[in-house]
PDB file of C-alpha atoms in Angstrom:
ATOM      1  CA  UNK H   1      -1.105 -66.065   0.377  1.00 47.00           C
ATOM      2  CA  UNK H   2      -4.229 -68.575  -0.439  1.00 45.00           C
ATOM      3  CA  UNK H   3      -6.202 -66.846   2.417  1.00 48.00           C
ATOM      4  CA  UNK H   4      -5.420 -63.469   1.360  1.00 48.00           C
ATOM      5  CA  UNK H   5      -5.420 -63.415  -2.028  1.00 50.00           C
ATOM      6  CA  UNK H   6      -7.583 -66.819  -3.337  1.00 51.00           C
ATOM      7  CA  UNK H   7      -8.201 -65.616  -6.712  1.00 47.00           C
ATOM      8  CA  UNK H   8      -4.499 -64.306  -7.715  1.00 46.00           C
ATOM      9  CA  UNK H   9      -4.281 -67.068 -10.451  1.00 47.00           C
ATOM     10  CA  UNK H  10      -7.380 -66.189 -11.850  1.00 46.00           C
ATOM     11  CA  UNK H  11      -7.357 -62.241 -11.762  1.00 49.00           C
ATOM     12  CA  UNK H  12      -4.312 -61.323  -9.447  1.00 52.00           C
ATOM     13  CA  UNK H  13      -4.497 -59.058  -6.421  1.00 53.00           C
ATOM     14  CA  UNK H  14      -5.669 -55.780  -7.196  1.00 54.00           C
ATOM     15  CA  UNK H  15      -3.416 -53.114  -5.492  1.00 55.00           C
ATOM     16  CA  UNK H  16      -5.539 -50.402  -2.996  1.00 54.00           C
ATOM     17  CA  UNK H  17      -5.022 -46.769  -4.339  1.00 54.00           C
ATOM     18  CA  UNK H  18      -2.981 -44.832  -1.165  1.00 54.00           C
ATOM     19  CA  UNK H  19      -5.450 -42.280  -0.023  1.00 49.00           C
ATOM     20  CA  UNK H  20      -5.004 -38.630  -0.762  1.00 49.00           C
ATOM     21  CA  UNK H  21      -2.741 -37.037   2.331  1.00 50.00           C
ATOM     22  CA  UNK H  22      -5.090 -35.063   4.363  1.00 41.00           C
ATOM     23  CA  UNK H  23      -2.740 -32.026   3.934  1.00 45.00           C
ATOM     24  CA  UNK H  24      -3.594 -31.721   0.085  1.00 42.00           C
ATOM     25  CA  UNK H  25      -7.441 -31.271   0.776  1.00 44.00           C
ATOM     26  CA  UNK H  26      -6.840 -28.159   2.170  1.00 54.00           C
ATOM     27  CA  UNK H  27      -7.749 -25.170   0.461  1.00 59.00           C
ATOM     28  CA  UNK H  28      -5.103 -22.926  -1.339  1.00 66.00           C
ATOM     29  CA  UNK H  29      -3.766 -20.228   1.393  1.00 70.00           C
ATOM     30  CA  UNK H  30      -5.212 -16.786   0.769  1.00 78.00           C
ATOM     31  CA  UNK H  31      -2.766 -14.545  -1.038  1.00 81.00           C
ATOM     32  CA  UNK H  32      -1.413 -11.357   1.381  1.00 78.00           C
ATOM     33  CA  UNK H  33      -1.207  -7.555   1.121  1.00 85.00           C
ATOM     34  CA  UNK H  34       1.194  -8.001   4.087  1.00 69.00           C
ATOM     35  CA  UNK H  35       4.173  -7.612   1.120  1.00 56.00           C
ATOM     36  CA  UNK H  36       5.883  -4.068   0.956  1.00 42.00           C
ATOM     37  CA  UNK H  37       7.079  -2.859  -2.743  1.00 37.00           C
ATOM     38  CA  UNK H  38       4.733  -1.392  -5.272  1.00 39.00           C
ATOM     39  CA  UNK H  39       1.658  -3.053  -5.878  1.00 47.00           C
ATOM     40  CA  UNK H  40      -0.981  -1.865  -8.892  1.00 45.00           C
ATOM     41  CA  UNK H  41      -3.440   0.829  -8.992  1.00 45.00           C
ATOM     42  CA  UNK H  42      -6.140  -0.194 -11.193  1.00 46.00           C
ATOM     43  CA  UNK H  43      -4.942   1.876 -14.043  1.00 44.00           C
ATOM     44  CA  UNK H  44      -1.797   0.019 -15.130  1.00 41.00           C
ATOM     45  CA  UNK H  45       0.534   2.094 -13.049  1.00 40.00           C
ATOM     46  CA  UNK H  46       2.650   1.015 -10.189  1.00 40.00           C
ATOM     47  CA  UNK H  47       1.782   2.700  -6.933  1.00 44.00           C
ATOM     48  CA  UNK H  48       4.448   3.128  -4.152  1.00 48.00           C
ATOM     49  CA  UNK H  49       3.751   2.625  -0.497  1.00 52.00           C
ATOM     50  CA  UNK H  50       3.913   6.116   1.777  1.00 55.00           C
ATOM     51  CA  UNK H  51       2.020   7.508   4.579  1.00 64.00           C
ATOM     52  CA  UNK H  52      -1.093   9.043   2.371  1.00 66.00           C
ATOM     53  CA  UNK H  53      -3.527   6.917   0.253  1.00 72.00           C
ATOM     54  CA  UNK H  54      -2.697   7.515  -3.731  1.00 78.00           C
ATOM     55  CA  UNK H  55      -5.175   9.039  -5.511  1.00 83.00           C
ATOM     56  CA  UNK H  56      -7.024   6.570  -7.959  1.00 88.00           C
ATOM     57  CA  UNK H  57      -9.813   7.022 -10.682  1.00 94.00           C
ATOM     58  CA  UNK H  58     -12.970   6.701 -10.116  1.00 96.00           C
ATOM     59  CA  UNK H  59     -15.083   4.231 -12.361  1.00 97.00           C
ATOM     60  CA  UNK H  60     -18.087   2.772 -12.436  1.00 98.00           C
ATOM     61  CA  UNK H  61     -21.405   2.295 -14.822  1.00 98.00           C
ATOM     62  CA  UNK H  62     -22.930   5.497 -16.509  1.00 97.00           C
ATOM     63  CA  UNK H  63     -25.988   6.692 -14.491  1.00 96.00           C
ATOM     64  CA  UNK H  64     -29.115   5.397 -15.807  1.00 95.00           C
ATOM     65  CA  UNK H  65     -30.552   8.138 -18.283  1.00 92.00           C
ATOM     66  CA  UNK H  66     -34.684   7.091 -17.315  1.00 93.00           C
ATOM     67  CA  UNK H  67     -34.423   6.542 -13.140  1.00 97.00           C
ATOM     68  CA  UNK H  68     -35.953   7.893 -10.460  1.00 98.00           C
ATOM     69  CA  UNK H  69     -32.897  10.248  -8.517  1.00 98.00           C
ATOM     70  CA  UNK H  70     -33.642  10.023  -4.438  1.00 98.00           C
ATOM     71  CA  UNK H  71     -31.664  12.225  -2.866  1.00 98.00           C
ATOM     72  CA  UNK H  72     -30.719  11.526   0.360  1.00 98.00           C
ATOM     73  CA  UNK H  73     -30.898  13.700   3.135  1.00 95.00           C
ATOM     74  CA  UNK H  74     -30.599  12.236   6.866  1.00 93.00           C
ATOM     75  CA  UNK H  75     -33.748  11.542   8.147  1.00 92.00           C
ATOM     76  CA  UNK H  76     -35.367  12.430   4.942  1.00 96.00           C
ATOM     77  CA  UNK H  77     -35.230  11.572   1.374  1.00 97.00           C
ATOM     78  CA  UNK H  78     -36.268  14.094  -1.760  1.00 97.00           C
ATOM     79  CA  UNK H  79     -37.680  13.006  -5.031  1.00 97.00           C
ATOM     80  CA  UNK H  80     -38.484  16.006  -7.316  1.00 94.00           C
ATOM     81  CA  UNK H  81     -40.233  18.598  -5.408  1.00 94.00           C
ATOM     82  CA  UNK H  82     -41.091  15.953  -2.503  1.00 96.00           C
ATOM     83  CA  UNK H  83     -39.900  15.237   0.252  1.00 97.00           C
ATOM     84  CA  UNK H  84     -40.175  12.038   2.318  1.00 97.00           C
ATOM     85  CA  UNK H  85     -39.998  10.781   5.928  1.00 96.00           C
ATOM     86  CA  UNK H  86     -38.903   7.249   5.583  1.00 94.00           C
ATOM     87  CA  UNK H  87     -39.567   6.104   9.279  1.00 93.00           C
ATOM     88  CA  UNK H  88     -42.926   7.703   8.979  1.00 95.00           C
ATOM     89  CA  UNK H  89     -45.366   4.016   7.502  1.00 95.00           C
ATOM     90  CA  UNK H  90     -47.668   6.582   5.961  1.00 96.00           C
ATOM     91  CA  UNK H  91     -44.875   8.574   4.398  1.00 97.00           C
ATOM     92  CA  UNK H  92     -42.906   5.762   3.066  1.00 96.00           C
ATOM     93  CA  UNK H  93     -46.047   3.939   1.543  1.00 97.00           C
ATOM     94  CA  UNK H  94     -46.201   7.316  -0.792  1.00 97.00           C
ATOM     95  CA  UNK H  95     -43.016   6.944  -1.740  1.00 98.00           C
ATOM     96  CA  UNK H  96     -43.144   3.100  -2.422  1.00 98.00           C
ATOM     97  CA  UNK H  97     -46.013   4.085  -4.702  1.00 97.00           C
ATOM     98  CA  UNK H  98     -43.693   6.267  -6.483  1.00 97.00           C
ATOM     99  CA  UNK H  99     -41.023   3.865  -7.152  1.00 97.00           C
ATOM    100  CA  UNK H 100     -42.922   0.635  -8.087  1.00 97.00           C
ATOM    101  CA  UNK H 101     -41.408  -1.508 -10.499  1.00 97.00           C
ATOM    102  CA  UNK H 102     -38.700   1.877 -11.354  1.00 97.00           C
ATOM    103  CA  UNK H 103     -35.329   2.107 -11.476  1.00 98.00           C
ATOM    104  CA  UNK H 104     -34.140   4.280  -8.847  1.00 98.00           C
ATOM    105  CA  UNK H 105     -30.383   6.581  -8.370  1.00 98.00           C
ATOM    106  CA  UNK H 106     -29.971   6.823  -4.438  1.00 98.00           C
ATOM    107  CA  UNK H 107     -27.942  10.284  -4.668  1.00 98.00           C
ATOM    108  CA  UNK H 108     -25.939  10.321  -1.069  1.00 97.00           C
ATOM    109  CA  UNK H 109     -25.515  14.017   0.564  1.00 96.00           C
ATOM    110  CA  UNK H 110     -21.874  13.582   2.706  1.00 94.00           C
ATOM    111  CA  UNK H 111     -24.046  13.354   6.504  1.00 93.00           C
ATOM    112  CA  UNK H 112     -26.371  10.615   5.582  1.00 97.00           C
ATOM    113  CA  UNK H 113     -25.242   7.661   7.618  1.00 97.00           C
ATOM    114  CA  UNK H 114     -26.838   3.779   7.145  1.00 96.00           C
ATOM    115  CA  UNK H 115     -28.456   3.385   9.839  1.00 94.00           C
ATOM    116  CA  UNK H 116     -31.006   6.206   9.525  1.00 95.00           C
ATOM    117  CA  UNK H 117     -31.717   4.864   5.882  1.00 96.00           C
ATOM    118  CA  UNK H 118     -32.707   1.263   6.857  1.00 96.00           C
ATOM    119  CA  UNK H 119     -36.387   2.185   5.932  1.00 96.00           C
ATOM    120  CA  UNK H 120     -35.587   3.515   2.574  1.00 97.00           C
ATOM    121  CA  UNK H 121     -33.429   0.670   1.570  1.00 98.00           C
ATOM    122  CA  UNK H 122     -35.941  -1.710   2.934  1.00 97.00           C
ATOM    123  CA  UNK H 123     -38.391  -0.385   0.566  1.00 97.00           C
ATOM    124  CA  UNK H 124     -36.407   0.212  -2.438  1.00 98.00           C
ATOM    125  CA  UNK H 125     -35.312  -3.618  -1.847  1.00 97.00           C
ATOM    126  CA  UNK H 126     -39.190  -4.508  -2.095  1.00 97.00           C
ATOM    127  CA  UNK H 127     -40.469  -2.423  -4.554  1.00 97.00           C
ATOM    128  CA  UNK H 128     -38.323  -0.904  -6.959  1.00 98.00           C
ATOM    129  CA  UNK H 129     -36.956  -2.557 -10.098  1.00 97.00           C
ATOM    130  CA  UNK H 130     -33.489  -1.906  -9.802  1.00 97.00           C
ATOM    131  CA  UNK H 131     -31.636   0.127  -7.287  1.00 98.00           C
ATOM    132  CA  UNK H 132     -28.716   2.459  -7.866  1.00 98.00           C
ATOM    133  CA  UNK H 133     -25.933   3.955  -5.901  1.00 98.00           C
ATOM    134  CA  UNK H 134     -24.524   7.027  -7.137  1.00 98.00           C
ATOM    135  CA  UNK H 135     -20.855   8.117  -6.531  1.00 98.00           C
ATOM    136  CA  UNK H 136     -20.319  11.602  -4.522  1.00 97.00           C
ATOM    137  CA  UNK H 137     -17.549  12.524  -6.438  1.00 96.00           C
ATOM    138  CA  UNK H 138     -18.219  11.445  -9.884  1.00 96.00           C
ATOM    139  CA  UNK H 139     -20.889  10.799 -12.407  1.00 97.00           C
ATOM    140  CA  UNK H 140     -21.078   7.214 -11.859  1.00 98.00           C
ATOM    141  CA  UNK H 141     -23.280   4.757 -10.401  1.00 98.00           C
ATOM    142  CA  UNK H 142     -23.526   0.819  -8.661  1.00 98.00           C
ATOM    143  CA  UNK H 143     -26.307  -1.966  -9.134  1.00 98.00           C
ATOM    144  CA  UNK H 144     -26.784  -3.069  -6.161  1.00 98.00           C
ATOM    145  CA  UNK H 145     -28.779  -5.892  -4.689  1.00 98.00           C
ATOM    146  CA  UNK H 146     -29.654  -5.223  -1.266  1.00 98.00           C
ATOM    147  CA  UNK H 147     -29.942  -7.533   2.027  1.00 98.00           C
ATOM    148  CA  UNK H 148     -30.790  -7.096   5.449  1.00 97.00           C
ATOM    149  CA  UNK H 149     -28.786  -8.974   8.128  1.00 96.00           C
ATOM    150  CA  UNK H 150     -30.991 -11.963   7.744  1.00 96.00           C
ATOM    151  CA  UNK H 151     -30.562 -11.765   4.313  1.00 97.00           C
ATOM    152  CA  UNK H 152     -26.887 -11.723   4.635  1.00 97.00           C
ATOM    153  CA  UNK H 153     -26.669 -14.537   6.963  1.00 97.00           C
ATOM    154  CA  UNK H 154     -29.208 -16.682   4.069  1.00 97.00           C
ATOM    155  CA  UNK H 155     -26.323 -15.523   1.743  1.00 97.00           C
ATOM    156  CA  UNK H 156     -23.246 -16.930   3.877  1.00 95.00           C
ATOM    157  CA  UNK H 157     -25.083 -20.239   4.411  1.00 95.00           C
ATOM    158  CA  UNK H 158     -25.504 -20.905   0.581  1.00 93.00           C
ATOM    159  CA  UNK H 159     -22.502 -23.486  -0.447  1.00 88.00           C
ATOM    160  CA  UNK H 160     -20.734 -21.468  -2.778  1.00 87.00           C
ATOM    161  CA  UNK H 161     -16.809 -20.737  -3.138  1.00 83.00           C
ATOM    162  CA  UNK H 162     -15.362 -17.445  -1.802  1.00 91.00           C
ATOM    163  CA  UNK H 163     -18.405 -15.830  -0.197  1.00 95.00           C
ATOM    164  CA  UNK H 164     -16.639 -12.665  -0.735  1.00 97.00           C
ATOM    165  CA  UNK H 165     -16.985  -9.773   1.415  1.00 97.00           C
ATOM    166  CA  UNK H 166     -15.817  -6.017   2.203  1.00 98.00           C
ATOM    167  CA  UNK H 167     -16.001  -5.248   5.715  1.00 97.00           C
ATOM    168  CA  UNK H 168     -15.838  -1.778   5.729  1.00 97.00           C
ATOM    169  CA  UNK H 169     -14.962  -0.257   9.448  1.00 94.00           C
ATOM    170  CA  UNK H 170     -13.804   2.892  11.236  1.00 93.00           C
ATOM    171  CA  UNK H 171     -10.379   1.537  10.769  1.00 94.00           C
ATOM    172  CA  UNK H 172     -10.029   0.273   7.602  1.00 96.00           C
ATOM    173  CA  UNK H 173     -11.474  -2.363   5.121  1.00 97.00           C
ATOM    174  CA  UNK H 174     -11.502  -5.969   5.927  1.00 97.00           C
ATOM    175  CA  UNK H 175     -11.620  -8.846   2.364  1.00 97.00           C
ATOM    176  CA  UNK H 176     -13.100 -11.923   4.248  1.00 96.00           C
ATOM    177  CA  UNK H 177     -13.722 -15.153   2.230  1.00 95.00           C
ATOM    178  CA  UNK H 178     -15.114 -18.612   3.242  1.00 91.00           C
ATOM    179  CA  UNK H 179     -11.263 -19.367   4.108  1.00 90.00           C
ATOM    180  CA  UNK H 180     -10.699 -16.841   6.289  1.00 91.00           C
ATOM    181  CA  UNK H 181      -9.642 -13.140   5.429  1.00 92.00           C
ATOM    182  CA  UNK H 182      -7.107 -11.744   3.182  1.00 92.00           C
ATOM    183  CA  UNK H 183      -3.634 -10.777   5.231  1.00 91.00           C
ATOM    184  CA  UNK H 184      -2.727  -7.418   5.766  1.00 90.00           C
ATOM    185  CA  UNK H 185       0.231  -5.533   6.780  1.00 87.00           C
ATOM    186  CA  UNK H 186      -0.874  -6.550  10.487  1.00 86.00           C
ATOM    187  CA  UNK H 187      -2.509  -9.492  11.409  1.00 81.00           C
ATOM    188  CA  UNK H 188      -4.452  -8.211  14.138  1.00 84.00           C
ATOM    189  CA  UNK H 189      -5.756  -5.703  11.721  1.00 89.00           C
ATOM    190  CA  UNK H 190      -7.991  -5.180   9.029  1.00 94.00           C
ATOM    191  CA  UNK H 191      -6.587  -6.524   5.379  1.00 95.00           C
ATOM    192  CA  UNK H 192      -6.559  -2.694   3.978  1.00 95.00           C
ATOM    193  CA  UNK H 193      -5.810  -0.003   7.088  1.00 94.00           C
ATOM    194  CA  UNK H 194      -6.939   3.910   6.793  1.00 92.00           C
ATOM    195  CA  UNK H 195      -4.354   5.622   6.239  1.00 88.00           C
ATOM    196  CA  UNK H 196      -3.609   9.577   7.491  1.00 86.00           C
ATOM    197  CA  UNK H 197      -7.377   9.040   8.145  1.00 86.00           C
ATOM    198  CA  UNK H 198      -8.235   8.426   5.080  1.00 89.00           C
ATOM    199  CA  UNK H 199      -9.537   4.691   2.822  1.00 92.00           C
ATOM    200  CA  UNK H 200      -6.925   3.316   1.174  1.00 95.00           C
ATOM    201  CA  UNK H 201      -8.532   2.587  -2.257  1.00 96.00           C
ATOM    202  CA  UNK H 202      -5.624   2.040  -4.221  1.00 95.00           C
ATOM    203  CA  UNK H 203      -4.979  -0.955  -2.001  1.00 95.00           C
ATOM    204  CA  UNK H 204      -8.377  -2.299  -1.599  1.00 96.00           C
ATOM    205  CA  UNK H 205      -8.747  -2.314  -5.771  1.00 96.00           C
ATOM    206  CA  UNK H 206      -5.151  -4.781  -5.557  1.00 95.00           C
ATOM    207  CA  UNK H 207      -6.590  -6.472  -2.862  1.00 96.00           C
ATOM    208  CA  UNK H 208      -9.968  -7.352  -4.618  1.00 97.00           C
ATOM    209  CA  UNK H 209      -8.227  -8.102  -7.647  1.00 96.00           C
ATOM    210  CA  UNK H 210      -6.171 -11.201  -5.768  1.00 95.00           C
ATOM    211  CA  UNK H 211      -8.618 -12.426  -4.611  1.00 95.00           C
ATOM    212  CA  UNK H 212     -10.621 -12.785  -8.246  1.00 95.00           C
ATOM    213  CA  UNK H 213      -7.875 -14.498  -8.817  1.00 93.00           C
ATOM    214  CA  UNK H 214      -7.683 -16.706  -5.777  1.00 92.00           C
ATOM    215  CA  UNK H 215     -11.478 -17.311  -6.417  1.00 94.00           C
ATOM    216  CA  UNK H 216     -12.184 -17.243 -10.367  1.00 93.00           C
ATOM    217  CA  UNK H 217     -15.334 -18.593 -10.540  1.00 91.00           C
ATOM    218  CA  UNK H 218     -16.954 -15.995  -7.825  1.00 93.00           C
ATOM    219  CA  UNK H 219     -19.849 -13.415  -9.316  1.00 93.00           C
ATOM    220  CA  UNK H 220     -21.259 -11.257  -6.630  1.00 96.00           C
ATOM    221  CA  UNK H 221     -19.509  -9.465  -3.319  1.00 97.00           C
ATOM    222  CA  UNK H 222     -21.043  -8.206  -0.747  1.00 98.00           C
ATOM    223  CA  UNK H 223     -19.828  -4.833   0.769  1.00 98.00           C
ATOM    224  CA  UNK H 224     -20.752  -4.453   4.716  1.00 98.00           C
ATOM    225  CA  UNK H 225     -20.640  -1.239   6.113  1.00 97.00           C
ATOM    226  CA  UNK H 226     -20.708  -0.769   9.589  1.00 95.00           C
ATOM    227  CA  UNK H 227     -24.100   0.962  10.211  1.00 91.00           C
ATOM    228  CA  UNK H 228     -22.376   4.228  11.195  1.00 93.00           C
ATOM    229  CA  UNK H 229     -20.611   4.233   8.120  1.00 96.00           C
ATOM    230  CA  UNK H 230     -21.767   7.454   5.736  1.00 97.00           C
ATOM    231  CA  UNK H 231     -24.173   6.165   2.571  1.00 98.00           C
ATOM    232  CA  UNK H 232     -21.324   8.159   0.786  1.00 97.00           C
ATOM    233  CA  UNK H 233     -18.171   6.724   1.920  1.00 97.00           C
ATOM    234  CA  UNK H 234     -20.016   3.486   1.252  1.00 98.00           C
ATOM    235  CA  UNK H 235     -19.822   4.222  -2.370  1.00 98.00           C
ATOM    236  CA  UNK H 236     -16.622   5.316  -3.089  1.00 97.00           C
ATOM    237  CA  UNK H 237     -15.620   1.883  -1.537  1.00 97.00           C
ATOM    238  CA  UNK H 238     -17.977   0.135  -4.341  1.00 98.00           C
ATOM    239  CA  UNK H 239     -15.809   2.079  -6.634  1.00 97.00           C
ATOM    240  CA  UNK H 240     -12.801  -0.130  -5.941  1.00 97.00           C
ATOM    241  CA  UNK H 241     -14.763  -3.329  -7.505  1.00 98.00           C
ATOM    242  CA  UNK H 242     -14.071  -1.854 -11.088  1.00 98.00           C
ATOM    243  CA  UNK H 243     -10.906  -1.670 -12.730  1.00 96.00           C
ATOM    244  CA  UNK H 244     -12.243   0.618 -15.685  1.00 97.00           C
ATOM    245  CA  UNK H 245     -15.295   2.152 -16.554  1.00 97.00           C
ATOM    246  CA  UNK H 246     -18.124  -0.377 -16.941  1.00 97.00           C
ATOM    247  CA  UNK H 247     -16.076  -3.265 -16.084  1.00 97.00           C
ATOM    248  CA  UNK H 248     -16.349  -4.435 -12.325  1.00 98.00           C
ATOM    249  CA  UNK H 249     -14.121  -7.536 -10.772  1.00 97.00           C
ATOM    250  CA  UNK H 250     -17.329  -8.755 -10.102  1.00 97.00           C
ATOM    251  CA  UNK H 251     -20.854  -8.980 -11.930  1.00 95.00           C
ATOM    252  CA  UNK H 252     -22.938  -8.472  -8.434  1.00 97.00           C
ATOM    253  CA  UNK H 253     -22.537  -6.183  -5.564  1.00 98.00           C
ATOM    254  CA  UNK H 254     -24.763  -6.571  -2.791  1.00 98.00           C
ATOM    255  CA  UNK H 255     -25.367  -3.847  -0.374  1.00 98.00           C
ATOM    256  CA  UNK H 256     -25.927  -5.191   3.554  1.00 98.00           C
ATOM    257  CA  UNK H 257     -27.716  -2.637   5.586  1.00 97.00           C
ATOM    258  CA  UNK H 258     -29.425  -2.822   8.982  1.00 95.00           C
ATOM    259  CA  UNK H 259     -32.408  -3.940   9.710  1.00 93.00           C
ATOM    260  CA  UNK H 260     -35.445  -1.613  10.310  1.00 90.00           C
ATOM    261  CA  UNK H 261     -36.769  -1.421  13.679  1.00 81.00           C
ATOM    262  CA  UNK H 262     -40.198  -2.215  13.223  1.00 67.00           C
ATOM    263  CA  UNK H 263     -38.909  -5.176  11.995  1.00 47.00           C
ATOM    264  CA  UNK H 264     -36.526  -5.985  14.978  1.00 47.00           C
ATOM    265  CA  UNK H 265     -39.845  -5.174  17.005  1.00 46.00           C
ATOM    266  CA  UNK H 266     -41.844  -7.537  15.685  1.00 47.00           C
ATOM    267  CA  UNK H 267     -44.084  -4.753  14.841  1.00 45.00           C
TER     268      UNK H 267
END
């Protein structure tokens, strides 16, 4: 007892602190959309399961009253009476000139798919003040910030909570997070399945609502299309991030689109 603890008359043995079991430094578990019942629809009401997505309202921001509306057209891209070529340098230096330092709508037509607007978005990213998406089916619109897939991958390396993302494939919608993604009815599966071929955005509004709440202090969200996905479809999915009209789960949405080829070139 000397050896050990020489001072105990003087100050007594202090006592070590047991450290923390390695099980409680583990994050919280994702909640799951794997449960069956009725789950909410982002207007108050309770939605029951069945085979065909429920119908849900569309909301958003108003559209901008003073930007610049590109309509988008395939390979092309109109902007009052003129029409661009976007993978044309010398056509889409026109239109960058056009669009300095604007604010700019991106109206989608329903056949315009990413990957033939990598150019466009590019651009817009560089030189216009602020870029919009516009809704197909409503008059509403989405900020967006965009990023290529290098600026995605800058934006998954910064330390940050939740990291949240949309996946959005052929087969569904996937909610990923820095903890892994966000259960769905199968776990093989994405976290919200199509359904009767058609998005489910009833579910994908519940399912971005948990995880706000699994992830509070998370501001931005990244939606990532695969590059076949239609500009269009890509926006009613953005629609999902807002609960009611002007008020998104999220202040940020970022837009990840492919990169250009002259890029991937080198040239």
């Amino acid at each position: 007892m000397v050896l050990l603890c020489p001072l105990l008359a003087v100050v007594g043995c202090r006592e070590e602190k047991a450290a923390e079991p390695l099980q409680s430094l583990k994050p919280a578990p994702l909640p799951s959309l794997a449960t069956g019942g009725s789950r909410a629809s982002g207007d108050g009401g309770p939605v029951a399961r069945g085979d065909v997505p429920e119908s849900v309202p569309v909301y958003g921001e108003a559209l901008p009253s003073n930007a610049l509306r590109l309509a988008l057209a395939g390979e092309h891209a109109r902007l009052g009476d003129e029409t661009f070529e976007p993978s044309s340098p010398a056509s889409i230096a026109r239109l960058a000139e056009r669009v300095k330092g604007r604010e700019v709508v991106l109206v989608p037509d329903a056949d315009t798919f990413l990957a033939q607007v990598s150019e466009l978005l590019a651009m817009l990213r560089d030189s216009a003040e602020t870029v919009w998406l516009a809704h197909p089916d409503a008059p509403v619109a989405y900020p967006l910030v965009l990023r290529d897939e290098e600026g995605f991958r800058e934006w998954l390396a910064e330390v940050a909570p939740g990291k949240l993302r949309i996946i959005q494939r052929a087969d569904g919608f996937e909610l990923s997070t820095s903890v892994g993604k966000l259960p769905g009815p199968d776990a093989n599966g994405p976290s919200v399945p199509v359904r009767e071929g058609r998005q489910d955005l009833a579910t994908l509004r519940h399912g971005l609502g948990l995880l706000k709440g699994r992830f509070k202090q998370s501001e931005d969200i990244c939606l990532v299309p695969s590059f076949g996905t239609e500009v269009s479809q890509a926006a009613r999915a953005l629609g999902a991030v807002y609960t009611a009209p002007g008020e998104p789960l999220f202040d940020t949405l970022c837009l990840v689109f492919p990169t250009p080829p002259r890029v991937r070139d080198g040239g």
